[in-house]
PDB file of C-alpha atoms in Angstrom:
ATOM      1  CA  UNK A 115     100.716  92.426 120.132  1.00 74.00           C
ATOM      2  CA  UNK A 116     100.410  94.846 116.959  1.00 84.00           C
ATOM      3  CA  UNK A 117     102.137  93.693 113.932  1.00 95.00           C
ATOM      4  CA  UNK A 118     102.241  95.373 110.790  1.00 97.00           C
ATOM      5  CA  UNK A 119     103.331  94.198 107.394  1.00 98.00           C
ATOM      6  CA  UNK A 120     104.610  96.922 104.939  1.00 98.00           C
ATOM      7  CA  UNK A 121     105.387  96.220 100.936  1.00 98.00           C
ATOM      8  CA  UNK A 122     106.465  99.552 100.188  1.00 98.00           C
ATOM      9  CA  UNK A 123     106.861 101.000  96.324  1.00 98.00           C
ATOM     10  CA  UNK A 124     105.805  97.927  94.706  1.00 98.00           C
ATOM     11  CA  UNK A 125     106.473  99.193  90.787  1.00 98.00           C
ATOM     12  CA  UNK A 126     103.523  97.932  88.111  1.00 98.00           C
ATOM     13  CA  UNK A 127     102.760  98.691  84.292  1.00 98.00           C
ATOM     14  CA  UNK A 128      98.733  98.433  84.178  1.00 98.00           C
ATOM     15  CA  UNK A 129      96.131  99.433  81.464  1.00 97.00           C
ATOM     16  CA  UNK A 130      93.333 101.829  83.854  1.00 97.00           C
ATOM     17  CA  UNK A 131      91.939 104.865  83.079  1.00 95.00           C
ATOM     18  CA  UNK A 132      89.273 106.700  81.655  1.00 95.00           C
ATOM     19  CA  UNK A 133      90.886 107.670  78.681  1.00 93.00           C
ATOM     20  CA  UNK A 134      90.587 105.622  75.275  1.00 93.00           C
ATOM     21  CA  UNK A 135      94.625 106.070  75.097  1.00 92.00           C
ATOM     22  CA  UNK A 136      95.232 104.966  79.280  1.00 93.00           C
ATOM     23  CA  UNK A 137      93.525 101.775  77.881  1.00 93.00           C
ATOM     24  CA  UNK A 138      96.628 101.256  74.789  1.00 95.00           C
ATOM     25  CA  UNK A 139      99.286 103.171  76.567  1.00 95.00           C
ATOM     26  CA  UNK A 140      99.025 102.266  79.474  1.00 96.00           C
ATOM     27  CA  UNK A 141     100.891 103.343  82.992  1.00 96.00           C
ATOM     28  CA  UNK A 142     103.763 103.212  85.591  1.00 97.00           C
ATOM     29  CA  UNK A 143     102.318 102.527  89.232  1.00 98.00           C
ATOM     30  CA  UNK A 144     103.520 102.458  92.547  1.00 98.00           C
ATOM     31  CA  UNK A 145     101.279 100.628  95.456  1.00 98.00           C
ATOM     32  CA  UNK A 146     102.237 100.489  98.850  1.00 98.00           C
ATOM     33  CA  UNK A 147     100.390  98.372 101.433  1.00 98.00           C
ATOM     34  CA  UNK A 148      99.807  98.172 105.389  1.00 98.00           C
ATOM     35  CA  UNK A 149      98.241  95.271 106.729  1.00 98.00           C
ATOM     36  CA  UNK A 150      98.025  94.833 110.687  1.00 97.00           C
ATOM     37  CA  UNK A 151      97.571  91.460 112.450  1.00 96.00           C
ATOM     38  CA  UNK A 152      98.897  89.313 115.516  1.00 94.00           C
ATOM     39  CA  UNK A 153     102.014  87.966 114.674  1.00 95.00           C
ATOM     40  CA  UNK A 154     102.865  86.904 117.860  1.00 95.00           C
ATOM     41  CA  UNK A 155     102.699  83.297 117.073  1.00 94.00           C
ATOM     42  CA  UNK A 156     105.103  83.590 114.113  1.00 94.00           C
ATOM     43  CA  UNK A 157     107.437  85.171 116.225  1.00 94.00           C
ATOM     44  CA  UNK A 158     107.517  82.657 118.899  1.00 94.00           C
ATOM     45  CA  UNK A 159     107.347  79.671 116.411  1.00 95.00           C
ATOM     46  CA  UNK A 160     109.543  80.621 113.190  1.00 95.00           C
ATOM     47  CA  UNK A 161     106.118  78.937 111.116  1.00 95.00           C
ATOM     48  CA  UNK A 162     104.846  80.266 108.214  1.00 93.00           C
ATOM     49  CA  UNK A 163     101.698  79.162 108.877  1.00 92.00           C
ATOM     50  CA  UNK A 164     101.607  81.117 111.873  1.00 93.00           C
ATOM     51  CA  UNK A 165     101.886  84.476 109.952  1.00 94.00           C
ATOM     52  CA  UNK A 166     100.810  86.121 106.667  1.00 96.00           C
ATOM     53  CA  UNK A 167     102.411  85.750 103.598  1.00 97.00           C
ATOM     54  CA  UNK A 168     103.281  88.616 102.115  1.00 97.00           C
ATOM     55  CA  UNK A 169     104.598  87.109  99.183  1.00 98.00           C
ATOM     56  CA  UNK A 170     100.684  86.119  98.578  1.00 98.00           C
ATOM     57  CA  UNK A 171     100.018  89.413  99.232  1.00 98.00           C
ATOM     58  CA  UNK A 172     102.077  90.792  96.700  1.00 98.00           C
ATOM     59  CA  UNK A 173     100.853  88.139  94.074  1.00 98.00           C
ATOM     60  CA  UNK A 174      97.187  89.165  94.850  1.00 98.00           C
ATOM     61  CA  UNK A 175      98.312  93.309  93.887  1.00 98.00           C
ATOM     62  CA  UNK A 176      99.749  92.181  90.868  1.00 98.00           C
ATOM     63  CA  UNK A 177      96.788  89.878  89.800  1.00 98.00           C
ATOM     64  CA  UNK A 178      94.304  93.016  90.458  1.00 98.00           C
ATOM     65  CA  UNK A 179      96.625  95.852  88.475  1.00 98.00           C
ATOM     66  CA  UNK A 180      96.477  93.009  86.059  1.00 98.00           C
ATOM     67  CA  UNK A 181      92.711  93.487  85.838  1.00 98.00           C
ATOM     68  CA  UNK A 182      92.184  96.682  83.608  1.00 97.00           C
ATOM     69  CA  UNK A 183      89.605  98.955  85.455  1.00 97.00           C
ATOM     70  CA  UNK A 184      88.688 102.595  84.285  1.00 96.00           C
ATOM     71  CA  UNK A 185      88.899 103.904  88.271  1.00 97.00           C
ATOM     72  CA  UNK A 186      92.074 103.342  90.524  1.00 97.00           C
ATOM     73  CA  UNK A 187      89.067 103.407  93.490  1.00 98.00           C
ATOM     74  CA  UNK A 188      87.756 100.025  91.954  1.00 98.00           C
ATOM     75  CA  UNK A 189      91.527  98.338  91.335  1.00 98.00           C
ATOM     76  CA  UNK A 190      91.958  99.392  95.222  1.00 98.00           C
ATOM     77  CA  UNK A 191      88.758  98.231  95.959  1.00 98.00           C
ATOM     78  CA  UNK A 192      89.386  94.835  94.398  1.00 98.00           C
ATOM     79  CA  UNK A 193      92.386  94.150  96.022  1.00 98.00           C
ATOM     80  CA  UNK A 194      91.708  95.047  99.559  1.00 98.00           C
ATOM     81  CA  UNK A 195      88.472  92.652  99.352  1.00 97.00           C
ATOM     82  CA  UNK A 196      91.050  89.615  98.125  1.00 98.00           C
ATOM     83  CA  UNK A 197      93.765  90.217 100.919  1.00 98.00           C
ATOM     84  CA  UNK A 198      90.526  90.820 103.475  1.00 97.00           C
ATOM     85  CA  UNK A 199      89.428  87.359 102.298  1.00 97.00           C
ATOM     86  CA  UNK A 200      92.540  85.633 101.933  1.00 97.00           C
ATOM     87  CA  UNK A 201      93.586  86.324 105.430  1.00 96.00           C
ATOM     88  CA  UNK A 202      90.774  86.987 108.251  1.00 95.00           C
ATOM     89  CA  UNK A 203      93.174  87.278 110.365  1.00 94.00           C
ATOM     90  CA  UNK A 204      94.124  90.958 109.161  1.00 97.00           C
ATOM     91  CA  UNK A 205      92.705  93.547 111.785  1.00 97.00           C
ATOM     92  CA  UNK A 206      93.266  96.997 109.250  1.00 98.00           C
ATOM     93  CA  UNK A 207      94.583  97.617 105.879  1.00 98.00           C
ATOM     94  CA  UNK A 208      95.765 100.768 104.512  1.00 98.00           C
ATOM     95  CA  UNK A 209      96.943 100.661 100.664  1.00 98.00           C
ATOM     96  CA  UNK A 210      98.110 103.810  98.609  1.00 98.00           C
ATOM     97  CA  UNK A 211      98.054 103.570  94.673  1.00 98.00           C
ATOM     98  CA  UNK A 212      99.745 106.387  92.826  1.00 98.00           C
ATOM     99  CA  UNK A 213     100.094 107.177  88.925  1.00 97.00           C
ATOM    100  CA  UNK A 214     103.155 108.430  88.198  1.00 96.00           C
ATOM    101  CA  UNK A 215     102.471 109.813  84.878  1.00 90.00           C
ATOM    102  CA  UNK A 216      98.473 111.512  85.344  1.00 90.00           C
ATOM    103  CA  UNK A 217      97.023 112.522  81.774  1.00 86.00           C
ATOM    104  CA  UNK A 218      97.146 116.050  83.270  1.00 87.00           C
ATOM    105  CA  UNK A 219      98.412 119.046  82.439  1.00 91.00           C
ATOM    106  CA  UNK A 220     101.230 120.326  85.131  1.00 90.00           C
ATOM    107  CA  UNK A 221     104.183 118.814  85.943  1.00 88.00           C
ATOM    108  CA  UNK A 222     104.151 116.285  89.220  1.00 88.00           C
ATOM    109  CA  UNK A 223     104.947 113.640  90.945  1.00 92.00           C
ATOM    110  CA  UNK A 224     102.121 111.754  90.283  1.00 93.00           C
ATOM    111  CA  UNK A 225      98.371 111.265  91.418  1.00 96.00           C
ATOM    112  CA  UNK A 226      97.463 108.936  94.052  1.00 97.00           C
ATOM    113  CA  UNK A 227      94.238 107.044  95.570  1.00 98.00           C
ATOM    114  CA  UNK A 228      95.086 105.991  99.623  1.00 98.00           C
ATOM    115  CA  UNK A 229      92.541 104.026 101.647  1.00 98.00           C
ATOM    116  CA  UNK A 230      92.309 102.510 105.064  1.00 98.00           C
ATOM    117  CA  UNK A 231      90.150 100.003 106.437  1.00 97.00           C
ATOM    118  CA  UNK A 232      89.545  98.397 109.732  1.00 96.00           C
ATOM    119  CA  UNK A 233      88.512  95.081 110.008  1.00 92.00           C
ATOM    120  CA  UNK A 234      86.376  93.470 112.682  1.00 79.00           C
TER     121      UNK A 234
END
């Protein structure tokens, strides 16, 4: 069976950039998070211990955006080698990170970072 776990829009304050002022200023970010795994266990047995926690998952994004880094690639980096750790049981992993306020000139939406991993 393929089970996914979504945290969608997850809303952080964090310190990264390149810029002297990203570093003082800092930022609003949004992360959102795909994690695939059999979950058919949980389902059948209403056991934690059976499934992933997201809630861990969650605490392990906030950690990381805790972690000042000048590139949003290393911050994604970092926190897709935690949850990989955490929980072998995790099959792929897709996580987007987005800026909402990019030192750029232009109005938008913000700038985002997404990658996707599949795990053996």
């Amino acid at each position: 069976m393929k089970s996914k776990i979504i945290l969608e829009d997850i809303k952080i304050y964090a310190y990264h950039g390149v810029l002297p002022e990203e570093a003082i200023i800092g930022n609003h970010y949004v992360v959102n998070l795909e994690v695939h795994a059999d979950l058919k266990k949980a389902s059948q047995s209403d056991d934690l211990n059976d499934t992933i926690n997201y809630a861990e998952i969650n605490d392990i994004i906030h950690q990381e955006m805790n972690v000042r880094s000048e590139l949003l690639e290393h911050v994604i980096g970092r926190i897709i080698n935690k949850i990989e750790n955490q929980f072998p049981q995790i099959t792929f992993i897709k996580i987007k990170l987005s800026k909402t306020i990019p030192p750029m000139s232009g109005e938008m939406k913000g700038v985002s970072l997404e990658f996707e991993k599949e795990i053996n």
